[in-house]
Coordinates of C-alpha atoms in Angstrom, one line a residue:
X1 CA 122.3 119.3 136.9
X2 CA 120.9 115.9 136.2
X3 CA 123.1 113.2 134.5
X4 CA 121.0 110.6 132.7
X5 CA 122.0 107.0 133.4
X6 CA 121.7 103.6 131.6
X7 CA 120.3 100.5 133.1
X8 CA 122.8 97.7 132.6
X9 CA 121.8 94.4 134.2
X10 CA 120.3 95.6 137.5
X11 CA 122.6 98.6 137.9
X12 CA 122.1 102.2 136.9
X13 CA 125.3 103.4 135.3
X14 CA 126.5 106.7 133.9
X15 CA 128.0 106.0 130.5
X16 CA 131.5 106.9 129.5
X17 CA 130.8 108.1 125.9
X18 CA 130.3 111.6 124.4
X19 CA 128.1 113.9 126.5
X20 CA 125.1 115.6 125.0
X21 CA 123.2 118.5 126.5
X22 CA 119.4 118.2 127.0
X23 CA 117.6 121.6 126.9
X24 CA 114.1 122.5 127.8
X25 CA 112.6 123.5 124.5
X26 CA 110.4 126.1 126.1
X27 CA 113.4 128.1 127.5
X28 CA 116.4 126.8 125.6
X29 CA 118.1 126.2 129.0
X30 CA 120.1 123.1 129.7
X31 CA 118.3 120.7 132.1
X32 CA 120.4 117.5 131.9
X33 CA 123.4 115.9 130.5
X34 CA 123.3 112.7 128.5
X35 CA 126.5 110.6 128.2
X36 CA 126.2 108.1 125.3
X37 CA 126.7 104.4 125.9
X38 CA 129.8 102.8 124.4
X39 CA 130.2 99.4 122.8
X40 CA 131.2 97.7 126.1
X41 CA 128.1 99.0 127.8
X42 CA 125.8 98.0 125.0
X43 CA 127.3 94.5 124.9
X44 CA 126.9 94.2 128.7
X45 CA 123.3 95.1 128.4
X46 CA 122.7 92.5 125.6
X47 CA 124.5 89.9 127.7
X48 CA 122.4 90.6 130.7
X49 CA 119.2 90.5 128.6
X50 CA 120.2 87.1 127.1
X51 CA 120.8 85.6 130.6
X52 CA 117.5 87.0 131.9
X53 CA 115.4 86.0 129.0
X54 CA 116.0 82.3 129.6
X55 CA 114.1 82.3 132.9
X56 CA 111.6 85.0 131.9
X57 CA 110.6 83.0 128.8
X58 CA 110.0 80.0 131.0
X59 CA 107.8 82.1 133.4
X60 CA 104.1 81.1 132.8
X61 CA 102.2 83.7 130.7
X62 CA 99.7 84.4 133.5
X63 CA 102.6 85.2 135.9
X64 CA 104.1 87.5 133.3
X65 CA 100.7 89.2 133.0
X66 CA 100.6 89.8 136.7
X67 CA 103.9 91.8 136.5
X68 CA 102.3 93.8 133.7
X69 CA 99.2 94.5 135.9
X70 CA 101.5 95.9 138.6
X71 CA 103.4 97.9 135.9
X72 CA 100.1 99.4 134.8
X73 CA 99.2 100.4 138.4
X74 CA 102.5 102.1 138.9
X75 CA 102.2 104.0 135.6
X76 CA 98.7 105.1 136.7
X77 CA 100.2 106.3 140.0
X78 CA 103.1 108.1 138.4
X79 CA 101.2 109.5 135.4
X80 CA 101.4 113.1 136.4
X81 CA 105.0 113.1 137.4
X82 CA 106.0 111.3 134.1
X83 CA 103.9 113.8 132.2
X84 CA 105.9 116.7 133.8
X85 CA 109.2 115.1 132.7
X86 CA 107.9 114.7 129.1
X87 CA 106.9 118.4 129.0
X88 CA 110.2 119.5 130.4
X89 CA 112.3 117.8 127.8
X90 CA 109.9 117.5 124.9
X91 CA 108.1 120.8 125.1
X92 CA 104.5 119.7 124.4
X93 CA 101.7 120.7 126.7
X94 CA 101.0 118.9 129.9
X95 CA 97.6 117.8 128.5
X96 CA 99.4 116.3 125.5
X97 CA 102.0 114.7 127.8
X98 CA 99.3 113.1 129.9
X99 CA 97.8 111.7 126.7
X100 CA 101.2 110.3 125.8
X101 CA 101.3 108.3 129.0
X102 CA 97.6 107.4 128.9
X103 CA 97.8 105.9 125.4
X104 CA 100.9 104.0 126.5
X105 CA 99.0 102.6 129.5
X106 CA 96.3 101.4 127.1
X107 CA 98.9 99.2 125.4
X108 CA 100.0 97.8 128.8
X109 CA 96.4 97.0 129.5
X110 CA 96.2 95.2 126.1
X111 CA 99.4 93.2 126.9
X112 CA 98.0 92.0 130.2
X113 CA 95.7 89.8 128.0
X114 CA 98.8 87.8 127.0
X115 CA 97.4 84.4 128.3
X116 CA 94.6 84.8 125.7
X117 CA 96.5 86.7 123.0
X118 CA 99.3 84.2 122.9
X119 CA 97.1 81.2 122.4
X120 CA 97.6 79.4 119.1
X121 CA 95.0 77.4 117.0
X122 CA 94.6 73.7 117.4
X123 CA 92.7 71.3 115.2
X124 CA 91.8 67.9 116.4
X125 CA 91.7 65.2 113.7
X126 CA 93.1 67.3 110.9
X127 CA 93.6 64.0 109.2
X128 CA 92.6 60.5 110.3
X129 CA 94.3 59.9 113.6
X130 CA 96.4 63.2 113.4
X131 CA 96.1 66.4 115.4
X132 CA 97.8 69.7 114.8
X133 CA 98.5 72.7 117.0
X134 CA 100.4 76.0 116.7
X135 CA 102.4 77.2 119.7
X136 CA 104.0 80.6 120.2
X137 CA 107.5 81.0 121.8
X138 CA 109.5 84.2 122.6
X139 CA 111.7 85.6 119.9
X140 CA 114.5 86.2 122.5
X141 CA 116.1 89.6 122.9
X142 CA 114.3 92.5 121.3
X143 CA 115.6 96.1 120.9
X144 CA 113.3 99.1 120.6
X145 CA 114.6 102.3 119.0
X146 CA 112.1 105.1 119.7
X147 CA 111.6 108.8 118.8
X148 CA 111.3 112.0 120.8
X149 CA 107.7 112.9 120.1
X150 CA 106.0 110.2 122.2
X151 CA 108.7 109.2 124.6
X152 CA 106.4 107.0 126.7
X153 CA 103.6 105.8 124.4
X154 CA 105.9 104.5 121.6
X155 CA 108.3 102.6 123.9
X156 CA 105.2 100.9 125.5
X157 CA 103.9 99.9 122.0
X158 CA 107.0 97.7 122.0
X159 CA 108.0 96.9 125.6
X160 CA 104.6 95.8 126.9
X161 CA 103.8 93.1 124.3
X162 CA 107.4 92.0 124.0
X163 CA 107.6 91.4 127.7
X164 CA 104.2 89.7 127.9
X165 CA 105.4 87.3 125.1
X166 CA 108.4 86.3 127.2
X167 CA 111.2 88.3 125.6
X168 CA 113.9 90.5 127.2
X169 CA 113.7 94.1 126.0
X170 CA 116.5 96.7 125.4
X171 CA 115.2 100.3 125.0
X172 CA 117.3 102.8 123.0
X173 CA 115.3 106.0 123.4
X174 CA 115.7 109.2 121.5
X175 CA 118.7 111.1 122.8
X176 CA 116.5 114.2 122.8
X177 CA 114.1 112.8 125.5
X178 CA 116.1 110.4 127.6
X179 CA 114.7 111.4 131.0
X180 CA 111.2 110.2 130.1
X181 CA 112.7 106.8 129.2
X182 CA 114.4 106.6 132.6
X183 CA 111.1 107.4 134.4
X184 CA 109.3 104.6 132.4
X185 CA 112.0 102.0 133.0
X186 CA 112.0 102.8 136.7
X187 CA 108.3 102.0 136.8
X188 CA 109.0 98.7 135.0
X189 CA 111.7 97.7 137.5
X190 CA 109.4 98.6 140.5
X191 CA 106.8 96.3 139.0
X192 CA 109.0 93.4 139.8
X193 CA 110.6 92.5 136.5
X194 CA 113.6 90.2 137.0
X195 CA 117.0 91.9 136.7
X196 CA 118.1 92.1 133.0
X197 CA 114.7 91.6 131.5
X198 CA 114.5 95.3 130.7
X199 CA 117.7 97.3 129.8
X200 CA 118.1 100.9 128.9
X201 CA 121.0 102.2 126.8
X202 CA 121.4 105.8 125.5
X203 CA 123.1 107.1 122.4
X204 CA 122.7 107.9 118.8
X205 CA 123.7 106.2 115.5
X206 CA 126.7 104.3 116.9
X207 CA 124.4 102.8 119.6
X208 CA 121.8 101.8 117.1
X209 CA 124.4 100.3 114.7
X210 CA 125.8 98.1 117.5
X211 CA 122.3 96.8 118.4
X212 CA 121.6 96.2 114.7
X213 CA 124.8 94.2 114.3
X214 CA 124.9 92.4 117.6
X215 CA 124.4 88.6 117.1
X216 CA 122.4 88.2 120.3
X217 CA 119.7 90.8 119.4
X218 CA 117.0 88.9 117.6
X219 CA 114.5 91.6 116.6
X220 CA 114.3 95.3 116.1
X221 CA 111.4 97.7 116.5
X222 CA 111.8 101.2 115.3
X223 CA 109.8 104.4 114.9
X224 CA 111.3 107.5 113.3
X225 CA 111.9 109.2 109.9
X226 CA 111.4 107.4 106.6
X227 CA 115.1 107.4 105.6
X228 CA 116.2 106.0 108.9
X229 CA 113.3 103.4 108.9
X230 CA 114.5 102.1 105.6
X231 CA 118.1 101.9 106.9
X232 CA 117.0 100.1 110.0
X233 CA 115.0 97.6 107.9
X234 CA 117.7 96.9 105.4
X235 CA 120.5 96.6 108.0
X236 CA 118.4 94.4 110.3
X237 CA 117.7 92.1 107.3
X238 CA 121.4 91.9 106.4
X239 CA 122.1 90.6 109.9
X240 CA 119.3 88.1 109.8
X241 CA 117.0 89.9 112.3
X242 CA 113.3 90.4 112.0
X243 CA 112.3 94.1 112.1
X244 CA 109.4 96.5 112.0
X245 CA 110.3 100.0 111.0
X246 CA 107.7 102.8 111.1
X247 CA 108.7 105.8 109.0
X248 CA 107.5 109.2 108.1
X249 CA 104.2 110.6 106.8
X250 CA 102.5 113.2 104.7
X251 CA 99.0 112.9 105.9
X252 CA 96.2 114.4 103.8
X253 CA 92.9 115.6 105.1
X254 CA 90.3 116.0 102.3
X255 CA 87.5 118.5 103.1
X256 CA 84.4 118.1 100.9
X257 CA 82.2 121.0 100.3
X258 CA 79.4 119.1 102.1
X259 CA 81.4 118.9 105.3
X260 CA 80.2 120.5 108.6
X261 CA 82.7 123.4 108.4
X262 CA 83.1 124.4 112.1
X263 CA 83.9 121.0 113.6
X264 CA 86.0 120.3 110.5
X265 CA 88.1 123.4 111.0
X266 CA 88.6 122.5 114.7
X267 CA 89.7 118.9 113.8
X268 CA 92.1 120.0 111.1
X269 CA 93.7 122.6 113.4
X270 CA 94.1 120.1 116.2
X271 CA 95.6 117.6 113.7
X272 CA 98.0 120.0 112.1
X273 CA 99.2 122.0 115.1
X274 CA 98.8 119.6 118.1
X275 CA 102.2 118.9 119.6
X276 CA 103.5 121.6 117.2
X277 CA 102.9 119.2 114.3
X278 CA 105.6 116.8 115.6
X279 CA 103.7 113.5 115.3
X280 CA 103.5 111.0 112.5
X281 CA 99.7 111.3 112.4
X282 CA 99.7 115.1 112.1
X283 CA 97.6 116.3 109.2
X284 CA 100.0 118.3 107.0
X285 CA 98.0 118.8 103.8
X286 CA 94.3 120.0 103.7
X287 CA 92.7 119.5 100.3
X288 CA 89.5 121.5 99.7
X289 CA 87.2 119.9 97.2
X290 CA 84.8 122.2 95.2
X291 CA 83.6 125.5 96.6
X292 CA 85.0 125.0 100.1
X293 CA 88.4 125.4 98.5
X294 CA 87.7 129.1 98.1
X295 CA 87.5 129.7 101.9
X296 CA 89.3 126.8 103.5
X297 CA 92.8 128.4 103.7
X298 CA 91.4 131.6 105.2
X299 CA 89.3 129.8 107.8
X300 CA 92.3 127.7 108.8
X301 CA 94.6 130.7 109.0
X302 CA 92.1 132.6 111.2
X303 CA 91.7 129.6 113.5
X304 CA 95.5 129.0 113.7
X305 CA 96.0 132.6 114.6
X306 CA 93.9 132.2 117.7
X307 CA 96.1 129.4 119.1
X308 CA 98.1 130.4 122.2
X309 CA 101.7 129.4 121.8
X310 CA 103.8 129.1 124.9
X311 CA 105.5 126.8 127.4
X312 CA 103.8 123.4 127.9
X313 CA 103.6 123.8 131.7
X314 CA 101.3 126.8 131.3
X315 CA 97.7 125.5 131.5
X316 CA 96.5 128.1 128.9
X317 CA 99.1 127.0 126.3
X318 CA 97.6 125.3 123.2
X319 CA 100.8 124.7 121.3
X320 CA 104.3 124.3 122.6
X321 CA 107.8 124.7 121.0
X322 CA 109.5 122.4 118.5
X323 CA 112.1 120.1 119.9
X324 CA 115.4 121.9 119.0
X325 CA 116.5 125.3 117.7
X326 CA 118.1 123.7 114.6
X327 CA 114.8 122.1 113.8
X328 CA 113.1 125.5 114.1
X329 CA 115.6 127.0 111.7
X330 CA 115.0 124.1 109.2
X331 CA 111.3 124.7 109.3
X332 CA 111.8 128.5 108.8
X333 CA 113.8 127.6 105.7
X334 CA 110.9 125.5 104.4
X335 CA 108.7 128.6 104.8
X336 CA 111.1 130.7 102.8
X337 CA 111.3 127.9 100.1
X338 CA 107.5 127.8 99.9
X339 CA 107.2 131.6 99.4
X340 CA 110.0 131.4 96.7
X341 CA 108.2 128.5 95.0
X342 CA 104.9 130.5 94.6
X343 CA 102.8 129.2 97.5
X344 CA 100.7 131.9 99.2
X345 CA 101.6 132.4 102.9
X346 CA 98.3 133.2 104.7
X347 CA 99.5 132.7 108.2
X348 CA 103.2 133.3 109.1
X349 CA 104.5 131.7 112.3
X350 CA 108.0 133.2 112.0
X351 CA 107.1 136.2 114.2
X352 CA 108.2 134.0 117.2
X353 CA 111.7 133.2 115.9
X354 CA 113.3 135.8 118.2
X355 CA 111.7 134.5 121.4
X356 CA 113.3 132.5 124.1
X357 CA 112.8 128.8 123.6
X358 CA 112.4 127.0 120.3
X359 CA 109.1 128.5 119.1
X360 CA 107.6 128.6 115.7
X361 CA 104.0 129.8 115.4
X362 CA 101.3 127.9 113.4
X363 CA 101.9 128.5 109.7
X364 CA 99.4 128.1 106.8
X365 CA 100.1 128.1 103.1
X366 CA 97.5 128.2 100.3
X367 CA 97.9 127.2 96.6
X368 CA 100.6 124.6 97.4
X369 CA 101.8 122.8 94.3
X370 CA 102.3 119.0 94.3
X371 CA 105.9 119.4 93.0
X372 CA 107.0 121.6 96.0
X373 CA 108.9 120.6 99.0
X374 CA 106.0 121.8 101.2
X375 CA 103.8 119.1 99.7
X376 CA 106.4 116.4 99.1
X377 CA 108.6 116.4 102.3
X378 CA 107.7 115.3 105.8
X379 CA 108.1 118.7 107.6
X380 CA 107.3 117.4 111.1
X381 CA 106.4 120.9 112.4
X382 CA 103.6 123.4 112.6
X383 CA 103.2 124.1 108.9
X384 CA 100.0 123.3 107.1
X385 CA 99.7 123.3 103.3
X386 CA 96.3 123.8 101.6
X387 CA 95.5 122.7 98.1
X388 CA 92.3 122.6 96.1
X389 CA 90.7 120.2 93.6
X390 CA 87.5 120.1 91.6
X391 CA 86.2 116.7 92.8
X392 CA 86.9 113.8 95.1
X393 CA 88.6 111.6 92.5
X394 CA 91.2 114.4 91.9
X395 CA 91.8 114.8 95.6
X396 CA 92.4 111.1 96.1
X397 CA 94.7 111.1 93.1
X398 CA 96.7 114.0 94.6
X399 CA 96.9 112.3 97.9
X400 CA 97.9 108.9 96.5
X401 CA 100.8 110.5 94.5
X402 CA 102.6 110.9 97.8
X403 CA 105.4 108.4 98.6
X404 CA 103.9 108.1 102.1
X405 CA 100.8 106.3 103.3
X406 CA 100.4 106.6 107.0
X407 CA 97.0 108.3 107.6
X408 CA 94.4 109.9 105.5
X409 CA 91.1 111.6 106.5
X410 CA 88.0 112.8 104.8
X411 CA 85.5 115.3 106.2
X412 CA 82.1 114.9 104.7
X413 CA 78.4 114.3 105.4
X414 CA 78.1 111.9 102.4
X415 CA 78.3 108.2 103.0
X416 CA 79.1 107.6 99.3
X417 CA 82.1 110.0 99.5
X418 CA 83.3 108.3 102.7
X419 CA 83.0 104.8 101.2
X420 CA 84.9 105.8 98.0
X421 CA 87.6 107.4 100.1
X422 CA 88.0 104.4 102.4
X423 CA 88.3 102.0 99.4
X424 CA 90.7 104.1 97.3
X425 CA 92.9 106.0 99.8
X426 CA 96.4 104.5 99.8
X427 CA 97.0 104.8 103.5
X428 CA 96.9 102.3 106.4
X429 CA 94.9 104.4 108.8
X430 CA 91.7 106.1 107.6
X431 CA 89.7 108.8 109.4
X432 CA 86.1 109.8 108.5
X433 CA 85.4 113.1 110.2
X434 CA 88.5 112.4 112.4
X435 CA 91.6 114.5 112.3
X436 CA 93.9 112.1 114.0
X437 CA 93.0 108.5 113.1
X438 CA 95.1 106.8 115.7
X439 CA 94.2 103.1 116.3
X440 CA 93.6 102.0 119.8
X441 CA 95.8 99.3 121.4
X442 CA 93.8 96.3 120.1
X443 CA 94.3 97.5 116.5
X444 CA 97.6 97.7 114.5
X445 CA 99.3 101.0 113.7
X446 CA 99.3 100.1 110.0
X447 CA 101.1 102.5 107.8
X448 CA 101.6 101.8 104.1
X449 CA 104.1 102.7 101.4
X450 CA 107.1 104.7 102.6
X451 CA 105.6 105.0 106.0
X452 CA 106.4 101.4 107.0
X453 CA 109.0 98.8 106.3
X454 CA 108.3 95.3 107.4
X455 CA 105.4 92.8 107.5
X456 CA 104.0 93.0 111.0
X457 CA 103.0 96.4 112.5
X458 CA 102.9 97.5 116.1
X459 CA 99.9 97.0 118.4
X460 CA 97.1 94.5 118.2
X461 CA 97.4 91.0 116.9
X462 CA 100.5 92.0 114.8
X463 CA 102.3 92.6 118.1
X464 CA 101.8 89.0 119.3
X465 CA 102.9 87.7 115.9
X466 CA 106.0 89.9 115.8
X467 CA 107.3 89.2 119.3
X468 CA 106.8 85.4 119.0
X469 CA 108.1 82.5 116.9
X470 CA 105.7 79.7 116.1
X471 CA 106.0 76.0 116.1
X472 CA 103.4 73.7 114.4
X473 CA 103.2 70.3 116.0
X474 CA 101.7 67.4 114.1
X475 CA 100.8 64.4 116.4
X476 CA 99.8 60.8 115.7
X477 CA 99.3 58.1 118.4
X478 CA 99.3 54.4 117.5
X479 CA 97.2 53.1 120.4
X480 CA 95.1 50.7 118.4
X481 CA 98.0 49.1 116.5
X482 CA 100.0 48.6 119.8
X483 CA 96.9 47.0 121.5
X484 CA 96.5 44.7 118.5
X485 CA 100.1 43.5 118.7
X486 CA 99.9 43.0 122.4
X487 CA 96.9 40.7 122.0

């Protein structure tokens, strides 16, 4: 039985707090124990990070980039072994776990460009005899609070640019997937990061609250549910910290009646049921516009029924389990509520409820009303709702009525439809004939509305801005006046 440890300073320590069991979602069997860190351990991690950051922040940016290059090489080498850890404790397929690591490596690759990315603007002769320049400095100690669904990619969204910018980083991963975080941090240590620059502390709300309140933690990065994101943002602000808090989603996929139906169905199914719907870019509402609305739910239900559900380490599996049994029960309750509320169940995934592991099959509802919990709440599971409208304007109005604004997609062969959608959809990430409109590392992950709290997003140029503080220096030299006096 594996006991998950924290990294405090340069020492791996087993915490002394409450112990939580870590099961394999595919079997329900316990695979590890996770003791939560206490206040003394968290404070020791912060103290070590503060000490280490002083020297790390003085390290030249090209030298920091070299450490990140080594980090990337180690992640490439360990990709398969890390993917197996993710599948064991998260449940998603090995292919999805490999993608998790791969997309994280992309961010490390981006962060290796720190010597260029951290450059500030300079203007010679902004006024007569005066020059001006902007210089970026590290924020200090940054804490990252990350979810279970991408236990490597999302920490790397934060860790890689934060380190490249000269900060020390404390990772508080999801208590549901702690072993992936350990594997990631081990790679960072092997890359040659000085002791204390990266710290790892495990736990739940008490751990988070201590990091939020600690006076030596300067910034907080968070990804999770909308209510917690709001709490993180408000609490960080009350303690004078900068924060970025990525929240939930209710991503709509509008299917026009001019869309190419077969690739559209494939894209919607992949978006809705990949990773068992447990991702913030999962499409959870499909809106059929015009005549396609008459057949959309049936086509989706037929395709969903063909997915093979099973353990993630089986190469033939197309959809794995959800993360915990209690989550599976909550999702089953949503299905019951949907039926009671008048939605039409066209594909029922509850036939897997009695199986070993935390399985819920892909589920499709038709005729979902906009006042129902199916439409309104972030379900974060393999449940797809289908609605219909007469025209694109009505579909956009339906979508924009949601309190979330993470991603939105349209499937169409019309450039006019796509352009109208891009201009009027109230979401930060837009897909055109794309089911999962995930920005690559050079672009920000830019949710809107209740999907994001803060000003600067993760990834891209926003990452450099978030993880640095700027100084603007105005310079004048009096050479001519001095020479005149000397004469």
